[in-house]
Short mmCIF file of C-alpha atoms in Angstrom, two decimals:
data_model
loop_
_atom_site.label_atom_id
_atom_site.label_comp_id
_atom_site.label_asym_id
_atom_site.label_seq_id
_atom_site.Cartn_x
_atom_site.Cartn_y
_atom_site.Cartn_z
CA MET A 1 -42.05 -78.84 -29.04
CA ALA A 2 -43.87 -76.90 -26.33
CA GLY A 3 -42.52 -73.66 -27.78
CA GLY A 4 -43.89 -74.56 -31.21
CA SER A 5 -47.34 -75.27 -29.77
CA THR A 6 -47.34 -71.96 -27.90
CA LYS A 7 -46.49 -70.10 -31.12
CA VAL A 8 -49.33 -71.85 -32.93
CA VAL A 9 -51.89 -71.04 -30.22
CA LEU A 10 -50.78 -67.39 -29.96
CA ALA A 11 -51.02 -66.93 -33.73
CA ALA A 12 -54.54 -68.37 -33.70
CA LEU A 13 -55.59 -66.23 -30.72
CA ILE A 14 -54.42 -62.96 -32.32
CA GLY A 15 -55.94 -63.86 -35.68
CA ASN A 16 -59.32 -64.85 -34.26
CA GLY A 17 -59.48 -61.76 -32.04
CA LEU A 18 -59.01 -59.47 -35.04
CA ILE A 19 -61.46 -61.47 -37.12
CA ALA A 20 -64.18 -61.40 -34.44
CA VAL A 21 -64.19 -57.59 -34.31
CA THR A 22 -64.51 -57.22 -38.08
CA LYS A 23 -67.22 -59.89 -38.34
CA PHE A 24 -69.39 -58.29 -35.65
CA ALA A 25 -69.08 -54.94 -37.41
CA ALA A 26 -70.09 -56.45 -40.76
CA SER A 27 -72.97 -58.37 -39.18
CA ALA A 28 -74.34 -55.19 -37.59
CA VAL A 29 -74.20 -53.31 -40.89
CA THR A 30 -75.58 -56.05 -43.17
CA GLY A 31 -77.89 -58.08 -40.92
CA SER A 32 -76.43 -61.38 -42.18
CA SER A 33 -77.09 -64.32 -39.83
CA ALA A 34 -74.23 -66.30 -41.38
CA MET A 35 -71.86 -63.42 -40.62
CA PHE A 36 -73.20 -63.14 -37.07
CA ALA A 37 -72.70 -66.90 -36.57
CA GLU A 38 -69.15 -66.54 -37.88
CA ALA A 39 -68.53 -63.66 -35.46
CA VAL A 40 -69.68 -65.79 -32.52
CA HIS A 41 -67.54 -68.63 -33.86
CA SER A 42 -64.47 -66.36 -33.82
CA VAL A 43 -65.20 -65.23 -30.25
CA VAL A 44 -65.51 -68.87 -29.18
CA ASP A 45 -62.24 -69.72 -30.94
CA THR A 46 -60.46 -66.79 -29.28
CA GLY A 47 -61.68 -67.90 -25.86
CA ASN A 48 -60.67 -71.47 -26.64
CA GLN A 49 -57.13 -70.45 -27.49
CA GLY A 50 -57.00 -68.53 -24.20
CA LEU A 51 -58.06 -71.73 -22.39
CA LEU A 52 -55.38 -73.72 -24.21
CA LEU A 53 -52.70 -71.22 -23.17
CA PHE A 54 -53.99 -71.41 -19.60
CA GLY A 55 -53.89 -75.21 -19.73
CA MET A 56 -50.37 -75.23 -21.13
CA LYS A 57 -49.21 -72.95 -18.33
CA ARG A 58 -50.90 -75.07 -15.65
CA SER A 59 -49.59 -78.34 -17.08
CA SER A 60 -45.97 -77.13 -16.85
CA ARG A 61 -46.02 -77.03 -13.04
CA PRO A 62 -43.57 -79.42 -11.34
CA ALA A 63 -44.68 -82.55 -9.48
CA ASP A 64 -45.60 -82.25 -5.81
CA GLU A 65 -46.88 -84.51 -3.03
CA TYR A 66 -50.47 -84.25 -4.27
CA HIS A 67 -49.60 -84.89 -7.92
CA PRO A 68 -46.41 -87.00 -7.85
CA PHE A 69 -46.41 -87.47 -11.62
CA GLY A 70 -46.85 -83.78 -12.34
CA TYR A 71 -49.67 -81.75 -13.89
CA GLY A 72 -49.05 -82.64 -17.54
CA LYS A 73 -52.52 -84.08 -18.07
CA GLU A 74 -54.12 -80.73 -17.26
CA ILE A 75 -53.66 -79.67 -20.88
CA TYR A 76 -55.77 -82.69 -21.86
CA PHE A 77 -58.56 -81.53 -19.55
CA TRP A 78 -58.60 -78.00 -20.96
CA ALA A 79 -58.51 -79.31 -24.53
CA PHE A 80 -61.61 -81.39 -23.70
CA VAL A 81 -63.28 -78.27 -22.27
CA VAL A 82 -62.49 -76.50 -25.55
CA ALA A 83 -64.25 -79.28 -27.49
CA ILE A 84 -67.33 -78.94 -25.28
CA ILE A 85 -67.43 -75.15 -25.66
CA LEU A 86 -66.99 -75.41 -29.42
CA PHE A 87 -69.93 -77.80 -29.60
CA ALA A 88 -72.23 -76.02 -27.13
CA LEU A 89 -71.57 -72.39 -28.05
CA GLY A 90 -70.14 -72.47 -31.57
CA ALA A 91 -72.23 -75.23 -33.13
CA GLY A 92 -75.29 -74.80 -30.90
CA PHE A 93 -75.63 -71.06 -31.45
CA SER A 94 -75.03 -71.34 -35.21
CA LEU A 95 -77.75 -73.97 -35.56
CA TYR A 96 -80.16 -71.86 -33.48
CA GLU A 97 -79.42 -68.70 -35.47
CA GLY A 98 -79.75 -70.52 -38.80
CA ILE A 99 -83.10 -72.05 -37.91
CA HIS A 100 -84.32 -68.67 -36.65
CA LYS A 101 -83.25 -67.00 -39.91
CA LEU A 102 -85.07 -69.62 -41.98
CA GLY A 103 -88.22 -68.89 -40.02
CA ASN A 104 -87.80 -65.12 -40.43
CA PRO A 105 -85.89 -64.53 -43.68
CA HIS A 106 -84.93 -61.01 -44.67
CA PRO A 107 -82.65 -59.58 -47.37
CA ILE A 108 -78.99 -58.81 -46.65
CA GLU A 109 -78.18 -55.09 -46.72
CA ASN A 110 -74.85 -53.61 -47.77
CA ALA A 111 -73.53 -57.07 -48.63
CA PHE A 112 -70.37 -55.43 -50.02
CA TRP A 113 -69.04 -55.20 -46.45
CA ASN A 114 -69.61 -58.90 -45.94
CA TYR A 115 -67.38 -59.70 -48.89
CA ILE A 116 -64.62 -57.45 -47.58
CA VAL A 117 -64.76 -58.91 -44.08
CA LEU A 118 -64.91 -62.48 -45.32
CA GLY A 119 -61.90 -61.83 -47.53
CA LEU A 120 -59.91 -60.33 -44.65
CA ALA A 121 -60.99 -63.16 -42.36
CA LEU A 122 -59.80 -65.74 -44.88
CA VAL A 123 -56.40 -64.02 -44.97
CA PHE A 124 -56.09 -63.96 -41.16
CA GLU A 125 -57.34 -67.53 -40.77
CA GLY A 126 -55.10 -68.66 -43.60
CA ILE A 127 -52.05 -67.25 -41.84
CA ALA A 128 -52.97 -68.90 -38.53
CA TRP A 129 -53.77 -72.19 -40.28
CA THR A 130 -50.43 -72.10 -42.13
CA VAL A 131 -48.52 -71.67 -38.85
CA ALA A 132 -50.40 -74.63 -37.31
CA TRP A 133 -50.04 -76.79 -40.42
CA ARG A 134 -46.29 -76.21 -40.73
CA GLU A 135 -45.72 -77.15 -37.10
CA PHE A 136 -47.96 -80.21 -37.40
CA ASN A 137 -46.35 -81.24 -40.70
CA ALA A 138 -42.85 -80.93 -39.24
CA ARG A 139 -43.78 -83.29 -36.41
CA ARG A 140 -45.69 -85.92 -38.38
CA GLY A 141 -42.98 -86.54 -40.97
CA ASP A 142 -44.16 -89.24 -43.37
CA THR A 143 -47.07 -90.37 -41.16
CA PRO A 144 -50.50 -90.03 -42.83
CA MET A 145 -52.37 -86.99 -41.55
CA TRP A 146 -55.23 -88.71 -39.70
CA GLN A 147 -52.89 -91.27 -38.16
CA ALA A 148 -50.63 -88.41 -37.03
CA VAL A 149 -53.62 -86.80 -35.29
CA ARG A 150 -54.47 -90.11 -33.61
CA ASP A 151 -50.84 -90.57 -32.51
CA SER A 152 -50.32 -86.96 -31.37
CA LYS A 153 -50.02 -86.37 -27.64
CA ASP A 154 -50.14 -82.57 -28.00
CA PRO A 155 -53.82 -81.50 -28.07
CA ALA A 156 -52.96 -77.79 -28.27
CA LEU A 157 -51.53 -78.31 -31.75
CA PHE A 158 -54.24 -80.45 -33.31
CA THR A 159 -57.02 -78.47 -31.57
CA VAL A 160 -55.88 -75.25 -33.26
CA LEU A 161 -55.48 -77.08 -36.56
CA PHE A 162 -59.03 -78.48 -36.31
CA GLU A 163 -60.49 -75.11 -35.29
CA ASP A 164 -58.72 -73.19 -38.05
CA THR A 165 -59.76 -75.76 -40.66
CA ALA A 166 -63.37 -75.52 -39.46
CA ALA A 167 -63.10 -71.72 -39.54
CA ILE A 168 -61.90 -71.65 -43.14
CA LEU A 169 -64.68 -74.02 -44.22
CA GLY A 170 -67.15 -71.85 -42.30
CA LEU A 171 -65.95 -68.69 -44.05
CA ILE A 172 -66.31 -70.30 -47.46
CA THR A 173 -69.82 -71.47 -46.52
CA ALA A 174 -70.74 -67.99 -45.28
CA ALA A 175 -69.46 -66.42 -48.50
CA ILE A 176 -71.58 -68.81 -50.59
CA GLY A 177 -74.64 -68.07 -48.45
CA VAL A 178 -74.17 -64.31 -48.67
CA PHE A 179 -73.60 -64.46 -52.45
CA CYS A 180 -76.74 -66.56 -53.04
CA ALA A 181 -78.85 -64.28 -50.86
CA ASP A 182 -77.41 -61.07 -52.30
CA ARG A 183 -76.91 -61.83 -55.99
CA LEU A 184 -79.36 -64.64 -56.66
CA GLY A 185 -82.17 -63.41 -54.42
CA LEU A 186 -82.28 -66.65 -52.44
CA VAL A 187 -82.98 -65.07 -49.06
CA TRP A 188 -83.14 -68.47 -47.35
CA ALA A 189 -79.55 -69.29 -48.42
CA ASP A 190 -78.12 -67.14 -45.59
CA GLY A 191 -79.96 -69.21 -42.99
CA VAL A 192 -78.97 -72.50 -44.64
CA ALA A 193 -75.32 -71.40 -44.68
CA THR A 194 -75.57 -70.64 -40.96
CA ILE A 195 -76.89 -74.16 -40.28
CA VAL A 196 -74.09 -75.68 -42.37
CA ILE A 197 -71.56 -73.67 -40.33
CA GLY A 198 -73.09 -75.12 -37.17
CA CYS A 199 -72.73 -78.65 -38.57
CA ILE A 200 -69.08 -78.02 -39.47
CA LEU A 201 -68.34 -76.78 -35.95
CA GLY A 202 -70.24 -79.69 -34.43
CA LEU A 203 -68.21 -82.22 -36.44
CA ALA A 204 -64.93 -80.54 -35.43
CA ALA A 205 -66.03 -80.56 -31.78
CA VAL A 206 -66.93 -84.27 -31.88
CA LEU A 207 -63.58 -85.20 -33.43
CA LEU A 208 -61.73 -83.13 -30.83
CA SER A 209 -63.67 -84.66 -27.95
CA ILE A 210 -62.88 -88.20 -29.18
CA GLU A 211 -59.15 -87.49 -29.36
CA THR A 212 -58.90 -85.63 -26.05
CA LYS A 213 -61.01 -88.24 -24.25
CA SER A 214 -58.51 -90.89 -25.27
CA LEU A 215 -55.64 -88.74 -23.94
CA LEU A 216 -57.48 -88.14 -20.66
CA ILE A 217 -58.01 -91.86 -20.13
CA GLY A 218 -54.32 -92.48 -20.74
CA GLU A 219 -52.58 -93.29 -24.01
CA ALA A 220 -49.42 -95.34 -24.30
CA ALA A 221 -46.23 -94.06 -25.89
CA SER A 222 -45.75 -94.72 -29.59
CA PRO A 223 -45.10 -98.31 -30.66
CA GLU A 224 -41.69 -97.19 -31.94
CA MET A 225 -40.72 -95.86 -28.51
CA VAL A 226 -41.98 -98.98 -26.74
CA SER A 227 -40.12 -101.23 -29.16
CA GLU A 228 -36.86 -99.34 -28.69
CA ILE A 229 -37.22 -99.37 -24.90
CA ILE A 230 -37.66 -103.14 -25.08
CA THR A 231 -34.49 -103.41 -27.19
CA ILE A 232 -32.49 -101.20 -24.81
CA THR A 233 -33.73 -103.20 -21.82
CA ASP A 234 -33.03 -106.54 -23.45
CA ASP A 235 -29.44 -105.42 -24.13
CA ALA A 236 -28.80 -104.63 -20.44
CA PRO A 237 -26.21 -107.12 -19.02
CA PHE A 238 -28.29 -107.95 -15.93
CA VAL A 239 -31.47 -108.80 -17.89
CA GLU A 240 -32.27 -112.41 -18.76
CA LEU A 241 -35.73 -111.69 -20.17
CA VAL A 242 -38.00 -108.68 -20.61
CA ASN A 243 -41.34 -109.72 -19.14
CA GLU A 244 -43.37 -106.60 -19.80
CA VAL A 245 -43.13 -102.94 -20.80
CA ARG A 246 -46.00 -100.58 -20.14
CA THR A 247 -46.09 -96.85 -20.82
CA VAL A 248 -48.54 -94.00 -20.38
CA HIS A 249 -48.43 -90.30 -21.26
CA PHE A 250 -48.88 -87.86 -18.39
CA GLY A 251 -48.68 -84.95 -20.80
CA PRO A 252 -47.34 -84.19 -24.28
CA GLU A 253 -43.75 -84.49 -23.04
CA GLY A 254 -44.10 -86.64 -19.93
CA VAL A 255 -44.04 -90.44 -20.22
CA LEU A 256 -44.16 -92.99 -17.41
CA VAL A 257 -42.40 -96.29 -18.19
CA ASN A 258 -42.93 -99.46 -16.16
CA ILE A 259 -40.65 -102.42 -16.96
CA SER A 260 -40.72 -105.96 -15.58
CA VAL A 261 -37.57 -108.04 -16.15
CA ASP A 262 -36.19 -111.41 -15.13
CA ALA A 263 -32.68 -110.70 -13.85
CA ASP A 264 -29.61 -112.91 -14.13
CA ASP A 265 -29.62 -115.01 -10.94
CA SER A 266 -25.82 -115.28 -10.94
CA LEU A 267 -25.40 -111.55 -10.33
CA SER A 268 -25.23 -109.97 -6.90
CA ALA A 269 -27.82 -107.49 -5.68
CA ALA A 270 -25.23 -104.71 -6.04
CA ASP A 271 -24.62 -105.65 -9.69
CA VAL A 272 -28.35 -105.62 -10.39
CA GLU A 273 -28.74 -102.21 -8.72
CA THR A 274 -25.92 -100.84 -10.85
CA GLY A 275 -27.50 -102.36 -13.97
CA VAL A 276 -30.88 -100.83 -13.15
CA SER A 277 -29.34 -97.38 -12.71
CA THR A 278 -27.44 -97.68 -15.98
CA LEU A 279 -30.56 -98.85 -17.81
CA GLU A 280 -32.57 -95.88 -16.53
CA ASP A 281 -29.84 -93.50 -17.72
CA ARG A 282 -29.79 -95.12 -21.18
CA ILE A 283 -33.55 -94.85 -21.58
CA ARG A 284 -33.61 -91.21 -20.46
CA ASP A 285 -30.68 -90.33 -22.74
CA ARG A 286 -32.55 -91.82 -25.69
CA PHE A 287 -35.96 -90.44 -24.71
CA PRO A 288 -35.73 -87.18 -22.72
CA GLU A 289 -39.53 -87.06 -22.53
CA VAL A 290 -39.52 -90.06 -20.18
CA SER A 291 -40.22 -88.51 -16.78
CA ASN A 292 -40.58 -91.61 -14.59
CA ILE A 293 -39.16 -95.14 -14.86
CA PHE A 294 -40.07 -98.09 -12.66
CA ILE A 295 -38.11 -101.31 -13.10
CA GLU A 296 -39.44 -104.43 -11.39
CA ILE A 297 -37.29 -107.53 -10.94
CA GLN A 298 -39.57 -110.54 -11.35
CA ARG A 299 -39.17 -114.14 -12.41
CA ALA A 300 -40.65 -114.82 -15.84
CA ASP A 301 -42.93 -117.57 -14.53
CA GLU A 302 -44.30 -115.19 -11.89
CA ALA A 303 -44.95 -112.24 -14.20
CA ASP A 304 -48.58 -111.17 -14.62
CA ALA A 305 -48.34 -110.88 -18.40
CA SER A 306 -46.81 -112.92 -21.18
CA PRO A 307 -43.23 -112.00 -22.11
CA ILE A 308 -42.72 -108.57 -23.62
CA THR A 309 -46.23 -107.12 -23.47
CA GLN A 310 -46.45 -103.81 -25.32
CA THR A 311 -49.18 -101.38 -24.33
CA ALA A 312 -48.97 -99.37 -27.51
CA GLU A 313 -52.55 -98.32 -28.13
CA ILE A 314 -55.63 -97.76 -26.00
CA PRO A 315 -58.97 -98.19 -27.77
CA THR A 316 -61.34 -95.25 -27.69
#
């Protein structure tokens, strides 16, 4: 899965880098504020993809004495930084530029170049979006799209998908603004399009920040995983009752599992130790993404929670 995310981010980075150069050139020639806002947007996106790659590299470091559960959550931090940058630079600058253009409207010159650049940009963005969508679609299966985003623990993937979707909508908006200003003589339309682009980027940034904030706080594993872990634990010969199962993601592919069980009192300590080891092996064989397992032997009447508590969702 990590390899798929890296491919998606790299495709987006290359595409946005090429698009940014062409947009700045067209903006300089035509004087379009919508095109200039789109150029800044592409620069921001390129930098964001660089931050995501940096975060993915940092999050892959092994655990040490200072971070005993590893650095997996670092990708969540950098994804949150991307959301902030997208809001502050992408949306903020576009809104400023659009308002400025409305206050000082002027005709677009050589608009033909805008159409060419916007067409090329749509092709590049479309390719990057297709790569991200195919990877996302392969992972979500039959899950509805928005629910799949909410359930995803890989921010690199849905961040690129959000950014590319916002970019395509922004390009369409810019094209409409340029056409209205150039062909219909509505000089103000270029500024309005720039403001709309800023609103699109702002919405994408807010959605990203909500999702990454939830991951930073700590999201549980999927209900399906928790349910199956409960079943595997309940089937273990030394287990009388599963008191509680709690999970938390420490990265897209790192899950901590904490299990409280009431053990069979007739078994010896050695039998219980063997059972615990076997149970850990079974859970890891079924779910390779489980990085840490803690099994607590506790009488049911002494457990802190009611029997079989599932921490399957953390409210945002």
